[in-house]
mmCIF file of C-alpha atoms in Angstrom:
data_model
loop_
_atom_site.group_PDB
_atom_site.id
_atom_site.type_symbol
_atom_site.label_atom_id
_atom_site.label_comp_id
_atom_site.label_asym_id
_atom_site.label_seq_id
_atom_site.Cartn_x
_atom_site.Cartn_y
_atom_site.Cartn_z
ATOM 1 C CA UNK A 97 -9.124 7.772 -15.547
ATOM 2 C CA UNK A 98 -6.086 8.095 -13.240
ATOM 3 C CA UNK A 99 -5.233 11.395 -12.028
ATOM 4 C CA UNK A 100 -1.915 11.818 -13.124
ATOM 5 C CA UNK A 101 0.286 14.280 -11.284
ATOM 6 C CA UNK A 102 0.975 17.366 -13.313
ATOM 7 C CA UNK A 103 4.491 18.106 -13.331
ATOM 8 C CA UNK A 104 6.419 20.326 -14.852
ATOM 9 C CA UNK A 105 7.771 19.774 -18.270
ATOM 10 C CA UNK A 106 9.733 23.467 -20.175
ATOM 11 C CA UNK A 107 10.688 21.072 -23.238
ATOM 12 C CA UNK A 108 8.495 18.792 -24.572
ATOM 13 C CA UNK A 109 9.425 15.946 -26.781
ATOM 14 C CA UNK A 110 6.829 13.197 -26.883
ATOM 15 C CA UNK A 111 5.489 12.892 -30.457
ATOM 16 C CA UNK A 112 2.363 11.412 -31.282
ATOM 17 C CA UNK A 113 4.123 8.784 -33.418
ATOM 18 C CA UNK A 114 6.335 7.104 -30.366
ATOM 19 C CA UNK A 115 3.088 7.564 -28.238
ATOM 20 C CA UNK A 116 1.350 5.307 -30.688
ATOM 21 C CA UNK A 117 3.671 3.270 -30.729
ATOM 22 C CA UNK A 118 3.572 2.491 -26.614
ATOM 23 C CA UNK A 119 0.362 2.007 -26.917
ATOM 24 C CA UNK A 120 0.714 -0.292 -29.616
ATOM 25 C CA UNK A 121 2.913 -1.830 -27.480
ATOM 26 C CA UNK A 122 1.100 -2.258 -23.878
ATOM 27 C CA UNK A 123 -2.023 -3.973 -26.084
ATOM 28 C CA UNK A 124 0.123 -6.131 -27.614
ATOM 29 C CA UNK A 125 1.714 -7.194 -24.579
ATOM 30 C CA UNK A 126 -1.650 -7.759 -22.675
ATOM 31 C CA UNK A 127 -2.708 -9.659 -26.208
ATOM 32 C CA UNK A 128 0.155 -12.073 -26.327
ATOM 33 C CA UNK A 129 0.939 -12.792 -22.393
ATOM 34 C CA UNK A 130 -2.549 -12.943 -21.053
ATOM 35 C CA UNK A 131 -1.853 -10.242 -19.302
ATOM 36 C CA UNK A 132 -4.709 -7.621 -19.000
ATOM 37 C CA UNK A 133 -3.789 -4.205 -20.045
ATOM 38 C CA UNK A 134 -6.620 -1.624 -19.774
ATOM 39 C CA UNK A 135 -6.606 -0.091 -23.789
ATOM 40 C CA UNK A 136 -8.536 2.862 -22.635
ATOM 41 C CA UNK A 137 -6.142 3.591 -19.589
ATOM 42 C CA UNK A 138 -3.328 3.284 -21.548
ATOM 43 C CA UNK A 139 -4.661 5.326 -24.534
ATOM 44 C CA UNK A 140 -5.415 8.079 -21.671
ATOM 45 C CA UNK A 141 -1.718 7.616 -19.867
ATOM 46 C CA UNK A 142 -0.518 8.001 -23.268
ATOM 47 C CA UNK A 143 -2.707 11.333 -24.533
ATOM 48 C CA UNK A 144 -1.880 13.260 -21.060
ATOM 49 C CA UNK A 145 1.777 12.916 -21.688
ATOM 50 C CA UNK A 146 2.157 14.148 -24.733
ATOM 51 C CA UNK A 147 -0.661 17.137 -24.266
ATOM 52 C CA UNK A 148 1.153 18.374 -20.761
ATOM 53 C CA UNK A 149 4.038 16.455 -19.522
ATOM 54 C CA UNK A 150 6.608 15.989 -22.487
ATOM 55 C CA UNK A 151 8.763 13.258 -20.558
ATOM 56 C CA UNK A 152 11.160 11.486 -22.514
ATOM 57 C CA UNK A 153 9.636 9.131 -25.404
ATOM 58 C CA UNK A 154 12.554 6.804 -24.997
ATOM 59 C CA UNK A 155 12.047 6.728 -21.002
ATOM 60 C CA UNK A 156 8.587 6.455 -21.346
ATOM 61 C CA UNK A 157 8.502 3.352 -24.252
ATOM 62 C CA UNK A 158 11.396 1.701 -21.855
ATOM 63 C CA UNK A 159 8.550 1.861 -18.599
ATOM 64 C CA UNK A 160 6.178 -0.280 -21.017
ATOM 65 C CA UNK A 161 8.414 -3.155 -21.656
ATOM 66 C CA UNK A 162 11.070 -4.551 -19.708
ATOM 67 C CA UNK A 163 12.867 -7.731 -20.861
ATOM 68 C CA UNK A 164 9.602 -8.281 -22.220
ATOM 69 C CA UNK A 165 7.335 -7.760 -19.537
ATOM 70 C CA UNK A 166 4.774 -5.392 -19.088
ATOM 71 C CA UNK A 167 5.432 -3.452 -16.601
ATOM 72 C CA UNK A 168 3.198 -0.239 -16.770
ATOM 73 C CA UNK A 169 2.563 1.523 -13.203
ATOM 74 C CA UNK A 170 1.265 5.095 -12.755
ATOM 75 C CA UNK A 171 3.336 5.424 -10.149
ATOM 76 C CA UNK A 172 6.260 4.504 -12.499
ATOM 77 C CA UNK A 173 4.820 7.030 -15.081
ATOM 78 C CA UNK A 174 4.796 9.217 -12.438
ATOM 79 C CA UNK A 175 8.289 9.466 -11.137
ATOM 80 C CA UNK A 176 9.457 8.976 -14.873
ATOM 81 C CA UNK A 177 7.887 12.790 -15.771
ATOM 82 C CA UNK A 178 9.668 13.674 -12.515
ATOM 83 C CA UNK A 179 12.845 12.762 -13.828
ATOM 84 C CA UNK A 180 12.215 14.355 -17.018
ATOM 85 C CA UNK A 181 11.314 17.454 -15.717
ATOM 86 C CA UNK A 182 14.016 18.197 -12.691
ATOM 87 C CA UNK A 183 10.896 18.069 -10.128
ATOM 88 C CA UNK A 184 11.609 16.823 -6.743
ATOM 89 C CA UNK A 185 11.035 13.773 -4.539
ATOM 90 C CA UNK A 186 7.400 13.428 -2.733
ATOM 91 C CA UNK A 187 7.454 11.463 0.931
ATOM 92 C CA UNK A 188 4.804 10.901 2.660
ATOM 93 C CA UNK A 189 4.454 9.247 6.018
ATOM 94 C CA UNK A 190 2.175 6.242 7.167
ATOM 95 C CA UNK A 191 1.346 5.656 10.294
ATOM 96 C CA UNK A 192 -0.083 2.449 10.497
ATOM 97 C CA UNK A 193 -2.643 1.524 13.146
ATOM 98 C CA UNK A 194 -1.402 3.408 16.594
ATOM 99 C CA UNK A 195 -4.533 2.607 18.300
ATOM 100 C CA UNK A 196 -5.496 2.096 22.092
ATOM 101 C CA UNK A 197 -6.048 -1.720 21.543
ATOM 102 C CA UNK A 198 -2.633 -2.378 20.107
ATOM 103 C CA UNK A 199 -0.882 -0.981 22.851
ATOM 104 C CA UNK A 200 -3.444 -0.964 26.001
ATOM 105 C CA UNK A 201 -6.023 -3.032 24.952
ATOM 106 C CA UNK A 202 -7.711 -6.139 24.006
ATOM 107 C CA UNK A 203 -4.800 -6.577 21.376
ATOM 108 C CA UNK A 204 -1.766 -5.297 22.977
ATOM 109 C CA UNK A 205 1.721 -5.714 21.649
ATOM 110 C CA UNK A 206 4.584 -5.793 23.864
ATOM 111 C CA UNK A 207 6.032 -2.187 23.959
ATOM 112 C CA UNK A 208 3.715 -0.974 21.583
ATOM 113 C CA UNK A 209 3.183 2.157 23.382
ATOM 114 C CA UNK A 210 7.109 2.566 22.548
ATOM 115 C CA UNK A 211 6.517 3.547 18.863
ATOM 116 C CA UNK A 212 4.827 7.200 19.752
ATOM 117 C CA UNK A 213 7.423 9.180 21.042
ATOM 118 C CA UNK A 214 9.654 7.937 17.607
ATOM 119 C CA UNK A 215 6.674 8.754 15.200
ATOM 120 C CA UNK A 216 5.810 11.976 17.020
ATOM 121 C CA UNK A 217 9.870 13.114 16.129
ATOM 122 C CA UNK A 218 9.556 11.952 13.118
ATOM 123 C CA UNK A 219 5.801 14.004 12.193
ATOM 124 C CA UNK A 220 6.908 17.248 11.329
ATOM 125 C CA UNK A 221 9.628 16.264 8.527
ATOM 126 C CA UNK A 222 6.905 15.233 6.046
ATOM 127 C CA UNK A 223 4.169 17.600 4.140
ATOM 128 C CA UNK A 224 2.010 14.734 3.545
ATOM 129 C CA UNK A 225 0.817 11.796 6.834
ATOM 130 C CA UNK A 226 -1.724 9.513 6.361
ATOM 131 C CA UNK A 227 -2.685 7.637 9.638
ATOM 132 C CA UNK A 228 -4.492 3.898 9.120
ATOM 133 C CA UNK A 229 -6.839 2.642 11.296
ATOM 134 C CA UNK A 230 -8.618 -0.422 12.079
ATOM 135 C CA UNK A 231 -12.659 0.374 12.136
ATOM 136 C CA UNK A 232 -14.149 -3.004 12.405
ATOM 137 C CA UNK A 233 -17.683 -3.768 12.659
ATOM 138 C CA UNK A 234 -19.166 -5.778 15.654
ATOM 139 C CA UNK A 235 -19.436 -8.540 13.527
ATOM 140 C CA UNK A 236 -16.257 -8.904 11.718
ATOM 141 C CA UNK A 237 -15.238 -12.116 10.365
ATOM 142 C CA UNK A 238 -11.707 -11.632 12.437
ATOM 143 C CA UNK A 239 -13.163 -11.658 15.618
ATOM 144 C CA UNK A 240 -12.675 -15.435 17.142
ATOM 145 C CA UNK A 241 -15.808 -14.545 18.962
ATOM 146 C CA UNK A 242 -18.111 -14.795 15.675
ATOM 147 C CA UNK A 243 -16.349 -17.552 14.231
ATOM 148 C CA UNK A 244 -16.718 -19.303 17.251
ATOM 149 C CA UNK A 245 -20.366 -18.703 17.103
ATOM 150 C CA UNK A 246 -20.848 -19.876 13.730
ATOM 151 C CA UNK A 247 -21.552 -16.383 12.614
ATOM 152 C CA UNK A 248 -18.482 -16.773 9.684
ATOM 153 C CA UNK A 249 -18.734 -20.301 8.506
ATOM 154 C CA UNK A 250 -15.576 -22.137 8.500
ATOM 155 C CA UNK A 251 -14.559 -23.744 4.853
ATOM 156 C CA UNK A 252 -14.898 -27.608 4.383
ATOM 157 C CA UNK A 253 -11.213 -27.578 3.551
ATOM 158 C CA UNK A 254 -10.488 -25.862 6.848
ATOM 159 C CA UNK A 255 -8.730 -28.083 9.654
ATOM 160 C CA UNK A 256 -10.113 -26.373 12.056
ATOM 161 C CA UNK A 257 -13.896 -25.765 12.368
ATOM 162 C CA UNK A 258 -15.355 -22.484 13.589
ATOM 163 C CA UNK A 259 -17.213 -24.292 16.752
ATOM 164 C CA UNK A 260 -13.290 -26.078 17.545
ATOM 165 C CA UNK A 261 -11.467 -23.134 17.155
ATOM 166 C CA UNK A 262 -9.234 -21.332 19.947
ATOM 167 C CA UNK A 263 -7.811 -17.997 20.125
ATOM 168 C CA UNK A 264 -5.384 -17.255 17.507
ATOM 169 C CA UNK A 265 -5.629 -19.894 15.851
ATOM 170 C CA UNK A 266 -5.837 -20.385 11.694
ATOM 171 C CA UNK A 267 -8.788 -21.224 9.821
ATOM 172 C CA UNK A 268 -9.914 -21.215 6.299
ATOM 173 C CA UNK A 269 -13.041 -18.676 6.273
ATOM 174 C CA UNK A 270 -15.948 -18.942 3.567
ATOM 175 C CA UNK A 271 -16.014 -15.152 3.156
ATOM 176 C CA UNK A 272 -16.466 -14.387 0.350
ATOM 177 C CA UNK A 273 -13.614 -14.641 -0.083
ATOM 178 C CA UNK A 274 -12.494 -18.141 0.849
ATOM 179 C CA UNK A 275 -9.258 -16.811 2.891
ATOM 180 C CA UNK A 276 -7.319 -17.882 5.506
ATOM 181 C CA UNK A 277 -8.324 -15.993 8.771
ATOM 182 C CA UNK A 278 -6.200 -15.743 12.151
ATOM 183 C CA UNK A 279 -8.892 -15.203 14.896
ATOM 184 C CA UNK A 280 -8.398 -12.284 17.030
ATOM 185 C CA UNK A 281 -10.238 -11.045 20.436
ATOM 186 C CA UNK A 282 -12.875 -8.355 19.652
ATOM 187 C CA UNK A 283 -10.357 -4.753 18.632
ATOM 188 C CA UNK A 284 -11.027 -1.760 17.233
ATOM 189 C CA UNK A 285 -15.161 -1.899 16.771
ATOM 190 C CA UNK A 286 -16.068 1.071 15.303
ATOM 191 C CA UNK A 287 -16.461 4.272 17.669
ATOM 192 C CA UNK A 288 -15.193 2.833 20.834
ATOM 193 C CA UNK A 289 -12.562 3.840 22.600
ATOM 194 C CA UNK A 290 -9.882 1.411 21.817
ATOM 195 C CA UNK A 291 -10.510 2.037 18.061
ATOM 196 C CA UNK A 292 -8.843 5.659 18.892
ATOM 197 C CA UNK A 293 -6.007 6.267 18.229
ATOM 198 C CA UNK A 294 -3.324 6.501 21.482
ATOM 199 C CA UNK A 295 -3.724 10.047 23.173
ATOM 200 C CA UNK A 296 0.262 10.539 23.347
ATOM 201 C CA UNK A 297 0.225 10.054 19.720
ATOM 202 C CA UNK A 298 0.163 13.697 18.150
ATOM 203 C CA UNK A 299 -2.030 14.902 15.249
ATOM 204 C CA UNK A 300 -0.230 16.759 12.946
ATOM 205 C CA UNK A 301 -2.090 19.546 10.931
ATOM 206 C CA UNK A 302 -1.587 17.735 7.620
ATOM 207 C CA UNK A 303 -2.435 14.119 8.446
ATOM 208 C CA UNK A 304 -5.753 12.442 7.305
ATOM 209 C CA UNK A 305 -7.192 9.165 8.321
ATOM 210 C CA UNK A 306 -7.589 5.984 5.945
ATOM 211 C CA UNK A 307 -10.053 3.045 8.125
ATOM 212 C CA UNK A 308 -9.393 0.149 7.187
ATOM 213 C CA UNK A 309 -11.340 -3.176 7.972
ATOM 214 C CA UNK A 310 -15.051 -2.519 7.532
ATOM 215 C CA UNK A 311 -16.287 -5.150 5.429
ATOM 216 C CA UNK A 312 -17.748 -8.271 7.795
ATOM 217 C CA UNK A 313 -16.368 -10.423 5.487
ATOM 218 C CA UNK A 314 -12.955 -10.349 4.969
ATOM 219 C CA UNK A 315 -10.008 -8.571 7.286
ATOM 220 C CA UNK A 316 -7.871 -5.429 6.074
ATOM 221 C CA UNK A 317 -4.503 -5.800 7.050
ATOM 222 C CA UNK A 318 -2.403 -3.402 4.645
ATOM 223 C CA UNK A 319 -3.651 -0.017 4.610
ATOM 224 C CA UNK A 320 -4.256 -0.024 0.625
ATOM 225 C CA UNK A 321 -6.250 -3.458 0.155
ATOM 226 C CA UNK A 322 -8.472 -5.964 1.919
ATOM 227 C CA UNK A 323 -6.658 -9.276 2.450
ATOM 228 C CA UNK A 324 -8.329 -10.755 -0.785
ATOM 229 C CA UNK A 325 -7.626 -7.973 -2.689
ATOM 230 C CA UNK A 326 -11.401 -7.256 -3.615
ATOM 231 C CA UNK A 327 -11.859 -4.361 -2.318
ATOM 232 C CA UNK A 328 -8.971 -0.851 -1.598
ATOM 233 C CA UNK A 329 -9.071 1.972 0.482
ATOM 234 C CA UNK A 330 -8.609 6.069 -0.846
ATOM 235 C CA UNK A 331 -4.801 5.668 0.233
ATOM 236 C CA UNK A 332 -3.082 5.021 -2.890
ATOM 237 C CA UNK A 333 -5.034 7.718 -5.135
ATOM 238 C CA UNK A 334 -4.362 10.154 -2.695
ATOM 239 C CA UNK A 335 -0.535 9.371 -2.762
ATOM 240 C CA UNK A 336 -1.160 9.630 -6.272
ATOM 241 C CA UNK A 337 -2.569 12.716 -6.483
ATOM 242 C CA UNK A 338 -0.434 13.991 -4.218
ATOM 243 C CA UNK A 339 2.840 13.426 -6.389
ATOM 244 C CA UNK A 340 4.485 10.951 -3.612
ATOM 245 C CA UNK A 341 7.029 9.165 -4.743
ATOM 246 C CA UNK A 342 8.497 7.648 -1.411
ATOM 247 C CA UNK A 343 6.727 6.362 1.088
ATOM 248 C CA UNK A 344 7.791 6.155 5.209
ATOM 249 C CA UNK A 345 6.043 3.327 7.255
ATOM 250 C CA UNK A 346 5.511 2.872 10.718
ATOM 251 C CA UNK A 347 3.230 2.032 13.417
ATOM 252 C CA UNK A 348 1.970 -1.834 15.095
ATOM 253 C CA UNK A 349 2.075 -4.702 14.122
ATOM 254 C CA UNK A 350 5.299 -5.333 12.330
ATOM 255 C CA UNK A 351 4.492 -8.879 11.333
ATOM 256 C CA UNK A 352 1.101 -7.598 10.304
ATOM 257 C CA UNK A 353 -0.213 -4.461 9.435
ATOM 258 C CA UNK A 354 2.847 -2.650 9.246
ATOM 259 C CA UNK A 355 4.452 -5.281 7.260
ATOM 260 C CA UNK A 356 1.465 -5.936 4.813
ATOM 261 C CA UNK A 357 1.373 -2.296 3.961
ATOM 262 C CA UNK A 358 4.697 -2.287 3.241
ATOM 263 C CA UNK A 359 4.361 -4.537 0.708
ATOM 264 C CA UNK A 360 1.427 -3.315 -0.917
ATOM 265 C CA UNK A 361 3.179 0.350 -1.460
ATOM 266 C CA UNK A 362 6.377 -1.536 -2.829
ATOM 267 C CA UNK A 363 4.080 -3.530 -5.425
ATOM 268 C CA UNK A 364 2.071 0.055 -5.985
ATOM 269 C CA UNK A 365 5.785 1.140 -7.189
ATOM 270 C CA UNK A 366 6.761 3.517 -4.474
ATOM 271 C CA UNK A 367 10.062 3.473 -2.706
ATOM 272 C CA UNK A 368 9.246 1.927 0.731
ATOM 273 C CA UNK A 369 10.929 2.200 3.373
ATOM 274 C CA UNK A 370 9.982 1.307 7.412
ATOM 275 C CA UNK A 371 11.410 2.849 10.511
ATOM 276 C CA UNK A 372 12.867 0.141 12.708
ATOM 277 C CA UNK A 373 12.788 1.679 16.091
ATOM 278 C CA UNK A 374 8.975 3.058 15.173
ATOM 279 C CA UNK A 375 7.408 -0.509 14.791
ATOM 280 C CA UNK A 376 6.454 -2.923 16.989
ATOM 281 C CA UNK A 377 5.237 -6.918 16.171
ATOM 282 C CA UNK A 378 2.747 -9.555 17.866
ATOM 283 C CA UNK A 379 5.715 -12.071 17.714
ATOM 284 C CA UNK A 380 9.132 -12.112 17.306
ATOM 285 C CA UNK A 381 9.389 -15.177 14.472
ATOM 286 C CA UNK A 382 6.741 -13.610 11.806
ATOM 287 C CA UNK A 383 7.770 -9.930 12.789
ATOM 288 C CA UNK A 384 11.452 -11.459 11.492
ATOM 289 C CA UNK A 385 9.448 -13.273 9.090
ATOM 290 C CA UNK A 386 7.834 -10.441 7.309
ATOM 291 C CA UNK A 387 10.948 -8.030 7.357
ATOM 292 C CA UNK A 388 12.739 -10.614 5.301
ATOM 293 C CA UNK A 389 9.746 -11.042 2.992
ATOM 294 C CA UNK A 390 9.520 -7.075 3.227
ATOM 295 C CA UNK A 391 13.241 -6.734 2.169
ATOM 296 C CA UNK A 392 12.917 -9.638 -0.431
ATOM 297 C CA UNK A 393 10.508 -7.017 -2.211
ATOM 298 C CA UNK A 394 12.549 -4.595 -1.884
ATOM 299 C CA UNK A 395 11.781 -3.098 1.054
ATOM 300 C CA UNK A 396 13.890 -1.051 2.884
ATOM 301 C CA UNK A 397 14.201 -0.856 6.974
ATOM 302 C CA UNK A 398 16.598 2.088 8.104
ATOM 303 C CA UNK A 399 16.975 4.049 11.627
ATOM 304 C CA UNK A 400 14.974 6.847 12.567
ATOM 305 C CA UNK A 401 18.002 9.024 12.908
ATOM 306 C CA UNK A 402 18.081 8.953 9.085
ATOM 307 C CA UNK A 403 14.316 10.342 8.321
ATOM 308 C CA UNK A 404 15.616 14.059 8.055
ATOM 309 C CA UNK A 405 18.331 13.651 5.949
ATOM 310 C CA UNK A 406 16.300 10.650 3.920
ATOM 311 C CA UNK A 407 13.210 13.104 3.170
ATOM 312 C CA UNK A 408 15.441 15.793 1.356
ATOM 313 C CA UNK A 409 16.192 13.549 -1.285
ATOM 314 C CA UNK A 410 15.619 14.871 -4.602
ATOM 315 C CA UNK A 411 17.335 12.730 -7.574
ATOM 316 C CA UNK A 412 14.265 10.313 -8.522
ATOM 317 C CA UNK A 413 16.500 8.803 -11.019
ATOM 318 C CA UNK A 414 17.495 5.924 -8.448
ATOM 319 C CA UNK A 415 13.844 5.133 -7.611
ATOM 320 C CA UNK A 416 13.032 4.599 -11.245
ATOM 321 C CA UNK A 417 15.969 2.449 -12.066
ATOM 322 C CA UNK A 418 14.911 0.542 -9.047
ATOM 323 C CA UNK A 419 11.316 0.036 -10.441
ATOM 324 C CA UNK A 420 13.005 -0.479 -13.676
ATOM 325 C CA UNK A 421 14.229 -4.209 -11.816
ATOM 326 C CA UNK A 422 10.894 -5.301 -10.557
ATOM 327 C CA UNK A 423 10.109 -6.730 -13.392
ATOM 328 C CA UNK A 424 7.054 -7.839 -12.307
ATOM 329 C CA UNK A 425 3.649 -7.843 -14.192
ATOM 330 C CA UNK A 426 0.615 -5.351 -13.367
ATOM 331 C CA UNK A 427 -2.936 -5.365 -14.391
ATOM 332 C CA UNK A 428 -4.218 -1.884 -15.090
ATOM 333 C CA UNK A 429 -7.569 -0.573 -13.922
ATOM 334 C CA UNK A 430 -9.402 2.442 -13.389
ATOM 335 C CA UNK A 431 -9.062 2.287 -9.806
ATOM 336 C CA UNK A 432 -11.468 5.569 -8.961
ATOM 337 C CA UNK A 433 -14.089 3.032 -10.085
ATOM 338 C CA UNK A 434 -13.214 0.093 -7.756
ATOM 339 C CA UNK A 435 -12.522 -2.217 -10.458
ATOM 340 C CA UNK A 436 -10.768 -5.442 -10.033
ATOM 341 C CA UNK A 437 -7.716 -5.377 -9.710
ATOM 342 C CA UNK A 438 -5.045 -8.322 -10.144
ATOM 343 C CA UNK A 439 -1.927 -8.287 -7.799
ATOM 344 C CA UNK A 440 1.536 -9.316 -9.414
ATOM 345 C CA UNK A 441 2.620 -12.733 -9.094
ATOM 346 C CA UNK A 442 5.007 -13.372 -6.595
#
């Protein structure tokens, strides 16, 4: 079951009648729109609110249908029992992939090493930092040398063939799963030295490390899922758990990791928000590229000059109004048991 937050609540007001009635509601929904809404998830959802939480039951039935779409999100649940109860805005900090190849290595990105000092300022403002990190495998299905080699076979429907292929080019990958794959030099095996993380780059008592990219078979660029979306890493239950409600982004490759990450946190339901001068991209088209996709999902990019005044936020009621206008559809799993999980349709 998801570990729901436990905030505060003095007045309760849920009664088991409207909580029946959501969950009514979220099975019908997954009945009628072929939408897959977990009954037992929902049922649980529904029994911790009204045992500890007492948010509003009108709030609450609102989160589980808007303009007819499901639209159920812990995170959303979440920040909904914040509002309820007067509690405070959560941010926490990612730093996404500050490692030795990005900025001196086998991957470097122009001015990579650029993004330290800013992150480094910007540390100390947040209780909770998570730091992602590339931790491939020697064989990992990214690395142009293996596909080169024939050691990741190349899809039929691919135009280019593993044997043909150049550096950085695109090819369709068997997998599983069938993906597109962008073939990079060799980066970040695990335990070497350009798999650390830069030594300017400071480590903050309260930061932990999520790797990222260890399954041979498909790449990892967002620091919550694989690139197929099969498989996630501990980051998003321990935002969860944590009571985050914002999240800060930063960190190489803008029109990559960074940018991917973002993304996945903004789908997850948290206010996201990335730190222009504290990101750096491989190229200047699909780092602009993947800031407008990033704003287009709402997304937001602001200067680093703003990050102490931004993180003493409190009011939560504009994040949920802006979840309120995703609209989008979710699939709900148990995701402490690495269950499948569908992303919302774009």
């Amino acid at each position: 079951m998801f570990d729901l937050p436990a905030f505060r609540s003095e007045n309760p007001s849920l009664t088991l009648t409207l909580v029946s009635k959501c969950f009514d509601d979220l099975c019908s929904h997954s009945q009628t729109d072929n939408q897959t809404t977990s009954m037992y998830v929902a049922r649980s959802v529904a029994q911790d609110v009204l045992n500890k939480h007492g948010v509003r039951a009108e709030k609450l039935l609102d989160a589980c249908t808007v303009n007819g779409d499901v639209l159920y999100s812990p995170t959303l649940v979440a920040l909904l029992q914040a509002a309820a109860s007067g509690e405070k805005k959560v941010f926490a900090l990612i730093i996404v992939d500050v490692q030795n190849d990005f900025i001196t290595g086998s991957l470097a990105v122009s001015e990579g090493e650029m993004v330290v000092p800013v992150i480094n300022k910007m540390g100390p403002h947040f209780t909770h930092i998570y730091k992602t990190a590339d931790w491939h495998p020697t064989d990992h299905i990214s690395f142009h040398s293996n596909v080169k080699k024939c050691i990741h076979a190349t899809s039929a429907r691919s135009n280019i063939q593993g044997a043909d292929s150049e550096m950085f080019q695109t090819v369709i990958v068997c997998g599983p799963p069938e993906l597109k794959q962008t073939l990079w030099p060799d980066h970040c095996i695990q335990g070497s030295f350009g798999a650390e993380f830069h030594k300017d780059l400071k480590t903050f008592p309260n930061e932990v490390r999520v790797n990222k990219g260890m399954k041979t078979t498909v790449d990892s660029y967002s620091g919550f899922w694989d690139n197929g979306d099969t498989s996630h890493t501990p980051l998003y239950n321990m935002l969860l758990s944590n009571g985050v409600t914002d999240v800060v982004v930063c960190g190489i490759a803008t029109d990559f990791c960074v940018g991917f990450t973002a993304l996945d946190a903004a789908r997850h339901g948290f206010r996201t928000v990335v730190v222009n001068e504290a990101i750096r991209g491989v190229m200047p088209d699909t780092s602009a590229g993947m800031v407008a996709r990033c704003k287009a999902a709402g997304v937001e990019f602001v200067s680093s000059a703003s990050i102490p005044d931004l993180v003493k936020e409190k009011d939560v009621s504009g994040a949920v109004d802006r979840i309120f206008k995703v609209k989008k559809h979710f699939t709900v799993v148990d995701i402490n048991a690495n269950q499948q999980y569908t992303p919302p349709v774009n």
